[in-house]
Tab-separated table of C-alpha atoms in Angstrom:
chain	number	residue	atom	x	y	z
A	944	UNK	CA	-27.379	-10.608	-30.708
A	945	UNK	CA	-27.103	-7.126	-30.343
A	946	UNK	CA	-25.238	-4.248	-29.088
A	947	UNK	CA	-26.413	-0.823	-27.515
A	948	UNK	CA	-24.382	2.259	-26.243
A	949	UNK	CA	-25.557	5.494	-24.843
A	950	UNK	CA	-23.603	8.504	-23.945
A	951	UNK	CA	-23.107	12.191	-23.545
A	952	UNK	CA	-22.702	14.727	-26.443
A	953	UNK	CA	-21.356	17.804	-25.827
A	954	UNK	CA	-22.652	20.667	-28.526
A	955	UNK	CA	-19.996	21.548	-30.619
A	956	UNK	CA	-19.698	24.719	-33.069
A	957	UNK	CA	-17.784	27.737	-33.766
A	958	UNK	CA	-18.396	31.234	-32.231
A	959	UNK	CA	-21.004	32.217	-34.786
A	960	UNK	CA	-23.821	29.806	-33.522
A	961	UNK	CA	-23.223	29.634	-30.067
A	962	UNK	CA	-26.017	29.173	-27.693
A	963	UNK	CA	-28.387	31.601	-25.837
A	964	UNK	CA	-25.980	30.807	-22.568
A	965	UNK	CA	-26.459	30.298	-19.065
A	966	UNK	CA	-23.953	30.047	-16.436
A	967	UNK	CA	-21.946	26.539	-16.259
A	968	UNK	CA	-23.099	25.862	-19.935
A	969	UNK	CA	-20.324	23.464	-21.638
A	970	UNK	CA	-19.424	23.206	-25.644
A	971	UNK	CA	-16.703	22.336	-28.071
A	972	UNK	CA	-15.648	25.822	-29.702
A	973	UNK	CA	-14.458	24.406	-33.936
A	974	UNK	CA	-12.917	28.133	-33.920
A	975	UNK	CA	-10.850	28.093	-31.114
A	976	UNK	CA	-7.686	26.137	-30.927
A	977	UNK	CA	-5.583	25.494	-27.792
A	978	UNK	CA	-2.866	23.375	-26.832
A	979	UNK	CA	-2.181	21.763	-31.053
A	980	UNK	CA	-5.626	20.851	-31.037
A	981	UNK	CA	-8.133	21.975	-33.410
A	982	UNK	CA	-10.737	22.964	-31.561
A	983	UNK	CA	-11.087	23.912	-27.534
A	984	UNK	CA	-13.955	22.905	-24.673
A	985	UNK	CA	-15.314	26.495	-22.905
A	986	UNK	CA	-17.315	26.869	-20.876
A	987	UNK	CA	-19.738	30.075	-20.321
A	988	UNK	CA	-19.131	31.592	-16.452
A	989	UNK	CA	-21.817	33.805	-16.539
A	990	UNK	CA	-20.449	36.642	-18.022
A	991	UNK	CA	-18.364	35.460	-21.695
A	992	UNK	CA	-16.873	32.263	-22.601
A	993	UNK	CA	-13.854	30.747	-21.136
A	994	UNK	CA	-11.277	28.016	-22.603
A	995	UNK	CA	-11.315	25.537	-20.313
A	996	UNK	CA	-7.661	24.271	-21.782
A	997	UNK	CA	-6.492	27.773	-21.383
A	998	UNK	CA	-8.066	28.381	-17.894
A	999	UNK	CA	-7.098	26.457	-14.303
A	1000	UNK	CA	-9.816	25.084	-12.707
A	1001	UNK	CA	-10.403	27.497	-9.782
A	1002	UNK	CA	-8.908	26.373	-6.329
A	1003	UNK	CA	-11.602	24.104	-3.907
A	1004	UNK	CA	-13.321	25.997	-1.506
A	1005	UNK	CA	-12.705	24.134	1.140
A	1006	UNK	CA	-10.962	26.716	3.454
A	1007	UNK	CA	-11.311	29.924	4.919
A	1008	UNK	CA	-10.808	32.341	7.888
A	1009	UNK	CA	-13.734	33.828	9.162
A	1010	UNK	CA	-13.660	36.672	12.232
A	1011	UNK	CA	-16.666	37.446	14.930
A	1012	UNK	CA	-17.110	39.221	18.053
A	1013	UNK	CA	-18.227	37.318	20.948
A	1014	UNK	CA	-21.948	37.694	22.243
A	1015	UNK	CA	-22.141	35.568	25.087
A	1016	UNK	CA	-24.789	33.759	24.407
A	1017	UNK	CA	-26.003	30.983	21.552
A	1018	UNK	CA	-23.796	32.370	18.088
A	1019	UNK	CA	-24.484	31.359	14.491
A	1020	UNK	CA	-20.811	31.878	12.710
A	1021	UNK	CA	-21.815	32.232	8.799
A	1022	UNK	CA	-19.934	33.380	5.912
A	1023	UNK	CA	-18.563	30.133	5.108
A	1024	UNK	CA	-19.611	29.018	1.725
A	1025	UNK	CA	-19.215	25.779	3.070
A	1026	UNK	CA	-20.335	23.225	6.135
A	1027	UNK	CA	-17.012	22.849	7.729
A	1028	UNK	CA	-15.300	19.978	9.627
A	1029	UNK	CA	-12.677	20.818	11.062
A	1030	UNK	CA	-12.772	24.294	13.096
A	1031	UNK	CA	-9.676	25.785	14.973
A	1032	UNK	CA	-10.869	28.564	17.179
A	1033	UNK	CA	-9.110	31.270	19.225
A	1034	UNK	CA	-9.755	34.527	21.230
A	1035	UNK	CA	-7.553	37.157	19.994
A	1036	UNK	CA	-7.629	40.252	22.627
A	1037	UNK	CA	-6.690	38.258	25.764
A	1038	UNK	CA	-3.654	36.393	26.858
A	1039	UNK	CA	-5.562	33.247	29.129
A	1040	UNK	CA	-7.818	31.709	26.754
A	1041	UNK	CA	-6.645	28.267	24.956
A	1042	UNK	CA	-6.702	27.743	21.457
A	1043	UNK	CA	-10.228	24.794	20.572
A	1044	UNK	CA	-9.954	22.696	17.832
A	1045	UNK	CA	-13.068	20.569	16.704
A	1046	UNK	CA	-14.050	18.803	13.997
A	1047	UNK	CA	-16.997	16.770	12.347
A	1048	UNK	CA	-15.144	13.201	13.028
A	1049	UNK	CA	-15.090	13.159	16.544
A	1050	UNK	CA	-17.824	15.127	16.653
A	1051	UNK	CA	-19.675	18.426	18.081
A	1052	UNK	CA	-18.846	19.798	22.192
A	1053	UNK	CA	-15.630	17.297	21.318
A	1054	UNK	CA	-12.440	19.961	21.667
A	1055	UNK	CA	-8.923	19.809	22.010
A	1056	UNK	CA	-6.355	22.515	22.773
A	1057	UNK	CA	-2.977	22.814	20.619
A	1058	UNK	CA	-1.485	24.847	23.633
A	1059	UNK	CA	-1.432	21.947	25.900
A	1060	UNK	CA	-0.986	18.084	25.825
A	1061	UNK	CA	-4.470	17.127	26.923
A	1062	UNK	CA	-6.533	14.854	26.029
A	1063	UNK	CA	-9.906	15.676	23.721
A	1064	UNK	CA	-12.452	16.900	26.087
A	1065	UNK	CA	-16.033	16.827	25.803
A	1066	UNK	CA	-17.715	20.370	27.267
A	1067	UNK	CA	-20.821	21.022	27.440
A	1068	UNK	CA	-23.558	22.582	24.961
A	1069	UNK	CA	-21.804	25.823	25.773
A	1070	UNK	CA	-19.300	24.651	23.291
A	1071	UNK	CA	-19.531	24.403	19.603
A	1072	UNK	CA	-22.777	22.283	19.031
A	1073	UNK	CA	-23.106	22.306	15.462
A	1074	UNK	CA	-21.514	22.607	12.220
A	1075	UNK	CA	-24.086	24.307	10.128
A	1076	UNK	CA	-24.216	24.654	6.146
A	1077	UNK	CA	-22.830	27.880	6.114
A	1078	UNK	CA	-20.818	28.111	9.152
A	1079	UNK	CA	-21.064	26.703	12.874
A	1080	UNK	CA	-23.004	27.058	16.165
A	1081	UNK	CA	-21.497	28.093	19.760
A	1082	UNK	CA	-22.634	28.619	23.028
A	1083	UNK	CA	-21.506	30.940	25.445
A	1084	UNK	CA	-18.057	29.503	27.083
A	1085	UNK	CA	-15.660	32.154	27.600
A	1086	UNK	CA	-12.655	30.974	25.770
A	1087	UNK	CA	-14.699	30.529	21.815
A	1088	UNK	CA	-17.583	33.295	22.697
A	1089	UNK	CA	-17.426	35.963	25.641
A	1090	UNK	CA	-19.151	38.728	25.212
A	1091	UNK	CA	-17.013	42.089	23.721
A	1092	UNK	CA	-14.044	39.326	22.807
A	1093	UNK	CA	-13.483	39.098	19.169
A	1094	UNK	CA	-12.512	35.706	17.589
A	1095	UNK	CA	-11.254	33.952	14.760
A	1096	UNK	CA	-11.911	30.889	13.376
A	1097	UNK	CA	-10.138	28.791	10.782
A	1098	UNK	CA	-12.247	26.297	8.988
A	1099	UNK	CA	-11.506	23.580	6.912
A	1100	UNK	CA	-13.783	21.165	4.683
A	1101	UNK	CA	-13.456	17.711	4.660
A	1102	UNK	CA	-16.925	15.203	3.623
A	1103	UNK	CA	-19.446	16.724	5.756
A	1104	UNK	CA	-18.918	14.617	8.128
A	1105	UNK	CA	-19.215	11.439	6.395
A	1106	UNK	CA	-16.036	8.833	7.227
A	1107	UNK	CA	-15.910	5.640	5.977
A	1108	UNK	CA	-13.288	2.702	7.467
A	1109	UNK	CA	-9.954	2.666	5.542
A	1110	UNK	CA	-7.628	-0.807	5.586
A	1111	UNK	CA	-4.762	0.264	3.980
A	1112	UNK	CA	-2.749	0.244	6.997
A	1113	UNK	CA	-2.131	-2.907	9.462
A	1114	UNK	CA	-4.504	-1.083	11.788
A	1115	UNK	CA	-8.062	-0.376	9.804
A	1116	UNK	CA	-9.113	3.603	10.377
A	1117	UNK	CA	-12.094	5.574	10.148
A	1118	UNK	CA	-11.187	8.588	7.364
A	1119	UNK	CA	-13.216	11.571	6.265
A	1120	UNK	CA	-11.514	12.941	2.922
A	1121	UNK	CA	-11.081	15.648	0.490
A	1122	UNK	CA	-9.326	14.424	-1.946
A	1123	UNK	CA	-9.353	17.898	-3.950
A	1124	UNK	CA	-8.299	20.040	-0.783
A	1125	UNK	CA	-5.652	17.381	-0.174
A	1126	UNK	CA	-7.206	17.009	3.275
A	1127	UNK	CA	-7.668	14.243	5.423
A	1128	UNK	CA	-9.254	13.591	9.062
A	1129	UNK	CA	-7.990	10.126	9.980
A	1130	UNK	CA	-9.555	8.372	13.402
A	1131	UNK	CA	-8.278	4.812	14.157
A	1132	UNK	CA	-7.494	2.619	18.075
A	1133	UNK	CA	-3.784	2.126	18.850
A	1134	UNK	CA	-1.938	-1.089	19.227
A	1135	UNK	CA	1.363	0.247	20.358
A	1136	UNK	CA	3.288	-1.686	17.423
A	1137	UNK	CA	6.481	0.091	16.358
A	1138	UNK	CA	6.173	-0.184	12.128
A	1139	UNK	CA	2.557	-0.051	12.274
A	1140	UNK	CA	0.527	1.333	9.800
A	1141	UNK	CA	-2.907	3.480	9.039
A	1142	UNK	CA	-4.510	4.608	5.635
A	1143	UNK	CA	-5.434	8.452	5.065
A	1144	UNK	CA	-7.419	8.238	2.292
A	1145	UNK	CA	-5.646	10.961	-0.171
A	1146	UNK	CA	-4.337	8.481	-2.559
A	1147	UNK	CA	-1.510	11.319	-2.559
A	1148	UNK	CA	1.448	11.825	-0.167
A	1149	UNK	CA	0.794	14.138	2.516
A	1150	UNK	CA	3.378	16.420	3.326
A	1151	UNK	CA	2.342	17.470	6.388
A	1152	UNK	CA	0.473	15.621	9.007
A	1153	UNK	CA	-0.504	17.057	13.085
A	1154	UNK	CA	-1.244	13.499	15.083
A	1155	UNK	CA	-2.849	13.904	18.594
A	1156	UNK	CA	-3.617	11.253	21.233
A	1157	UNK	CA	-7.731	11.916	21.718
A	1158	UNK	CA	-8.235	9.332	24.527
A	1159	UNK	CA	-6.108	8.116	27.640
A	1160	UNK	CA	-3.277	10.555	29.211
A	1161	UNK	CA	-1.576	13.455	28.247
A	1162	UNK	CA	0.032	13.389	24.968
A	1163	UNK	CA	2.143	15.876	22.803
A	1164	UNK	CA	0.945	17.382	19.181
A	1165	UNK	CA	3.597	15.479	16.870
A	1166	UNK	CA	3.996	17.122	12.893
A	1167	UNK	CA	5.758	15.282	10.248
A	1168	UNK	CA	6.491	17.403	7.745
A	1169	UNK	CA	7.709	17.379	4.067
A	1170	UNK	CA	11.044	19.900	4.937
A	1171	UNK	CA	12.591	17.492	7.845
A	1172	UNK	CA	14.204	14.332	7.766
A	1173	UNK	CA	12.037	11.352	8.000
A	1174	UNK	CA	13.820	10.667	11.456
A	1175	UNK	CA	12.872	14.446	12.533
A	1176	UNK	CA	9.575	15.481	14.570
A	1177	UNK	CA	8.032	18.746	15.411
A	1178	UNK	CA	5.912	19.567	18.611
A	1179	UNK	CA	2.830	21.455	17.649
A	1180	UNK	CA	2.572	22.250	21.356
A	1181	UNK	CA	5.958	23.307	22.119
A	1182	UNK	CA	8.425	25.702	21.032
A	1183	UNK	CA	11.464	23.228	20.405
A	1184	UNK	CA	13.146	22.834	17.021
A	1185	UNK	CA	12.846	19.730	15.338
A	1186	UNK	CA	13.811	16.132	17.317
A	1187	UNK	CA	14.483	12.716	17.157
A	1188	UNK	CA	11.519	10.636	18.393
A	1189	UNK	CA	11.671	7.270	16.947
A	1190	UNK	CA	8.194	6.242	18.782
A	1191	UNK	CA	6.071	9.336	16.704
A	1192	UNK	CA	6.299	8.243	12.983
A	1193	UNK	CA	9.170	5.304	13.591
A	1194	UNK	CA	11.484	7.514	11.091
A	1195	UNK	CA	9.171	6.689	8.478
A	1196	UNK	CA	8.000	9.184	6.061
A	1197	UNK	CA	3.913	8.794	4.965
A	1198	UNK	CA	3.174	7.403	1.571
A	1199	UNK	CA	0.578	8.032	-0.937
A	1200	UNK	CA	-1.191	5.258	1.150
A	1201	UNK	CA	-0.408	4.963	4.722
A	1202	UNK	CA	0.966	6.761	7.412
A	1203	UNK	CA	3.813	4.868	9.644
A	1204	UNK	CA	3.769	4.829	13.463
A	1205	UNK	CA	6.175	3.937	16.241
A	1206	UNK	CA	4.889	2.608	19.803
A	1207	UNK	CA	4.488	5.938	21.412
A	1208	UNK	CA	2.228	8.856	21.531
A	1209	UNK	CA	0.347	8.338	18.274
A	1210	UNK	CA	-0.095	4.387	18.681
A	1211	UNK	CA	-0.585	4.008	22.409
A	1212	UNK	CA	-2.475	0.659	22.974
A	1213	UNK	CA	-6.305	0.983	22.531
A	1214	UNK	CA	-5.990	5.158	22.844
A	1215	UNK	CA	-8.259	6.421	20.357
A	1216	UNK	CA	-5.561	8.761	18.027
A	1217	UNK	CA	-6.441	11.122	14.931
A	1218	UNK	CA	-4.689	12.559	12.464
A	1219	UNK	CA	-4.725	15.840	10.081
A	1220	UNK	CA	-3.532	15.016	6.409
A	1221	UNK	CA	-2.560	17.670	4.143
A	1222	UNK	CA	-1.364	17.089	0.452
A	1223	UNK	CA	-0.258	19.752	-2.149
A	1224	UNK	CA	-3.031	20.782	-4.168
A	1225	UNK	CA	-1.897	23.317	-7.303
A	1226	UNK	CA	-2.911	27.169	-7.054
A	1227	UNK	CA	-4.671	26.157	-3.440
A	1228	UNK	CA	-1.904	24.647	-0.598
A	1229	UNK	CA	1.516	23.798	-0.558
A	1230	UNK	CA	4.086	22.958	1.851
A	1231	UNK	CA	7.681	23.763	2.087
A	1232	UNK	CA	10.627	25.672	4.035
A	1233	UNK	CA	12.762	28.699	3.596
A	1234	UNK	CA	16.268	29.893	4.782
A	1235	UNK	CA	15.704	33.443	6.908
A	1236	UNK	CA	18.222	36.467	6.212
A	1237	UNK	CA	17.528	38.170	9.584
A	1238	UNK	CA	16.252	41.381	6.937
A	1239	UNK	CA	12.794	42.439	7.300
A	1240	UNK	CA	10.805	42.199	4.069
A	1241	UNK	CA	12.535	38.860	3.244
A	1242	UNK	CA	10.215	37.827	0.137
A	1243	UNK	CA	9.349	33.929	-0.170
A	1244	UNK	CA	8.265	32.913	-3.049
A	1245	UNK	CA	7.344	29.887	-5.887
A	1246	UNK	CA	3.823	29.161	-4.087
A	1247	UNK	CA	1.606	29.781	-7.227
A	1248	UNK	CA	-0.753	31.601	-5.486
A	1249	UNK	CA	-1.524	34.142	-2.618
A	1250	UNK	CA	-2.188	32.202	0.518
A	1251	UNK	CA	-4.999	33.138	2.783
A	1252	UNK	CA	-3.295	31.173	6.245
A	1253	UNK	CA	0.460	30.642	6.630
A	1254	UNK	CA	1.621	28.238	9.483
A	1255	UNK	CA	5.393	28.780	10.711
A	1256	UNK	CA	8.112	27.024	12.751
A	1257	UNK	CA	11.389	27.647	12.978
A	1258	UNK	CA	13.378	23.806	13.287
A	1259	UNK	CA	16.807	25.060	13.862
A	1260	UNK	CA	16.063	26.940	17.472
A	1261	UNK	CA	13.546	27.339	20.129
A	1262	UNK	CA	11.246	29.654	19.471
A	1263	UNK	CA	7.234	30.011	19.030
A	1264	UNK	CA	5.131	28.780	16.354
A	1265	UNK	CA	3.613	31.260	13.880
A	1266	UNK	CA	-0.056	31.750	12.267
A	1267	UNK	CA	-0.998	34.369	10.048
A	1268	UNK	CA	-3.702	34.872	8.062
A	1269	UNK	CA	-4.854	37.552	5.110
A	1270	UNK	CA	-8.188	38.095	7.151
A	1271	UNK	CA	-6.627	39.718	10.195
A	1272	UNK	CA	-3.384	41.170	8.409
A	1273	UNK	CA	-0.315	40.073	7.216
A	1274	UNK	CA	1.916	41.359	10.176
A	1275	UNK	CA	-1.063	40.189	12.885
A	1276	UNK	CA	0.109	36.767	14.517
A	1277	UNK	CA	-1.049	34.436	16.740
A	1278	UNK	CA	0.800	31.034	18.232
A	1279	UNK	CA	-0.628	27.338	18.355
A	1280	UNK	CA	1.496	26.452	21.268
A	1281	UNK	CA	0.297	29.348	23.488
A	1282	UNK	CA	-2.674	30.932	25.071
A	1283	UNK	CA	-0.944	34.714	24.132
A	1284	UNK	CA	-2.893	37.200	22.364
A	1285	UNK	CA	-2.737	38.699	18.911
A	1286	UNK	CA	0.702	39.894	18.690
C-alpha cells in the first residue's frame, strides 16, 4: 500500500532574493518577523511588499453610493466596481417622488417604496431592468430617471444574484449571501406561526435586519436592531420611536442562525416576505447607538473606520429617519420614510 499527498508551497526567503514581482504575488519573508514569529507572509501590492500579519485585509467592496442626473430615456448607471443586488434609489431635487428599492432576489422592474406600506410592485421596463457588471440599467419613469433630476443610488452586493434554499428555520427560505459584507437577502412564504423561524445565511448574528411584506396587503417596514430591546420594533416607514409589537420578531432577538417571527406582518400566511441582514464586519459596517447632547458638532466615535452611508433614528421621540452619505456631503440628508427632498 501506499500513500500520496500533494499541496501548495509558498516561496519562502529573505529580502535579498526576492522575486522579480507582480501584483498579488505571495511569499514567506525569513527576515521579517511579526507577531513572535520568525518569519512573516507579504504579499507584493503592486508597488513594495506588504506584511500581511501587520496589514488588515482591506474592507469588501461590496457597497457604494453612486450619483447621476436623470436623462429620460434608457440609463446605464456605472462606476460600481461591482454587479449589485440590492439598489435603493431616490430623486433628490423634488419633494413627490418615492424612494425604489430593488434587488437581484426578487428580481429586475420588481420595486418597493420605504415611504409607504405597499406591497412590491412590478412596473414596467421603464423601471430598473438590469443589474449590469458595473452598475445597473433604467428606463425612463419619472421618480428613478426624469430628465434634468439628479439621483442617487445606494448599492449593495450580495451573490450576483445567485440564492440557494436555507432550512435552518421551521420555515425553509430562499437566501442570497455575503458572508464577508455581513449581508443577507432572505426570501421565504409565511405561515402566520407566532415562534416561527427562517435562516439568513450569515452564520453570524445580524444586528440589524429591515423585513417587508412583498405580496398580499399593505404592510409596515419593521427593523430589529442590535441597540433596542428584543421586545422593541422600529418602523422604517414611519417616524415613531421604538414599540412593542409582539407579532414583528415575537420579542425574539436573531441568532447567528435564524431569524424569529411572530404571526403578523412579516409571517402573514402564504405572503411572500423578505428580509435585509446586516452583520458587523471589522473596518467595513457596524451597528450601534449614541446618546445626543443637543450641541452641534457632537463627535461619535469607536467605528474603526470612516463610513461612506450612515442610517439614523431617533427611538426615544417622533421624529424622521436620517440618511447621509460621504458622496453627497456630510450635512446633505435625505429620509426613508418620506418622499421630501435633499434637506
Amino acid at each position: 500500500m501506499s500513500t500520496s499527498e500533494s499541496g501548495l508551497k509558498m516561496p519562502t526567503g529573505d529580502n535579498n532574493n526576492r522575486p522579480t514581482a507582480s501584483e498579488g504575488m505571495i511569499r514567506n519573508n525569513t527576515n521579517e518577523a511579526s507577531e513572535g514569529s520568525a518569519s512573516c507572509e507579504e504579499y507584493y501590492n503592486g508597488t513594495e511588499w506588504k506584511k500581511i500579519n501587520n496589514v488588515a485585509p482591506p474592507p469588501p467592496l461590496a457597497f457604494k453610493t453612486v450619483l447621476y442626473a436623470g436623462n429620460g430615456s434608457s440609463n446605464s448607471i456605472t462606476g460600481l466596481g461591482f454587479q449589485p443586488d440590492w439598489v435603493w434609489i431616490k430623486q433628490r431635487d423634488t419633494a413627490v417622488e418615492n424612494h425604489n428599492l430593488y434587488d437581484s432576489s426578487r428580481g429586475i422592474r420588481n420595486f418597493l417604496v420605504t415611504n409607504s406600506s405597499a406591497a412590491n410592485v412590478f412596473g414596467s421596463a421603464q423601471r430598473l431592468n438590469a443589474f449590469d457588471a458595473d452598475g445597473f440599467t433604467i428606463g425612463n419613469d419619472n421618480e428613478i430617471n426624469d430628465s434634468g433630476s439628479n439621483y442617487v443610488a445606494w448599492c449593495w452586493k450580495a451573490n450576483g444574484g445567485t440564492t440557494t434554499s436555507n432550512g435552518d428555520g421551521s420555515i425553509t427560505s430562499t437566501v442570497q449571501v455575503n458572508a464577508d459584507a455581513g449581508f443577507s437577502i432572505v426570501e421565504y412564504t409565511g405561515d402566520a406561526t407566532s415562534g416561527a423561524t427562517v435562516g439568513h445565511g450569515l452564520s453570524a448574528k445580524p444586528e440589524m435586519i429591515i423585513a417587508k411584506g412583498v405580496s398580499g396587503s399593505a404592510s409596515s417596514w419593521w427593523v430589529q436592531h442590535t441597540s433596542l430591546a428584543a421586545d422593541k420594533v422600529l418602523e422604517l416607514n414611519a417616524t415613531g420611536g421604538e414599540a412593542s409589537y409582539t407579532t414583528v420578531f415575537n420579542d425574539t432577538v436573531a441568532t447567528s442562525t435564524v431569524v424569529t417571527l411572530g404571526s403578523g406582518d412579516t409571517n402573514r400566511s402564504g405572503d411572500t416576505q423578505i428580509l435585509y441582514c446586516f452583520t458587523p464586519i471589522a473596518g467595513y459596517s457596524k451597528m450601534g447607538s449614541y446618546t445626543g447632547n443637543g450641541n452641534t458638532g457632537q463627535s461619535i466615535t469607536g467605528l474603526g473606520f470612516s463610513p461612506n452611508f450612515l442610517m439614523i433614528k431617533i427611538t426615544d421621540a417622533t421624529d424622521n429617519w436620517v440618511i447621509l452619505d460621504s458622496v453627497r456631503g456630510g450635512t446633505n440628508i435625505l429620509a426613508p420614510n418620506s418622499t421630501a427632498q435633499e434637506y
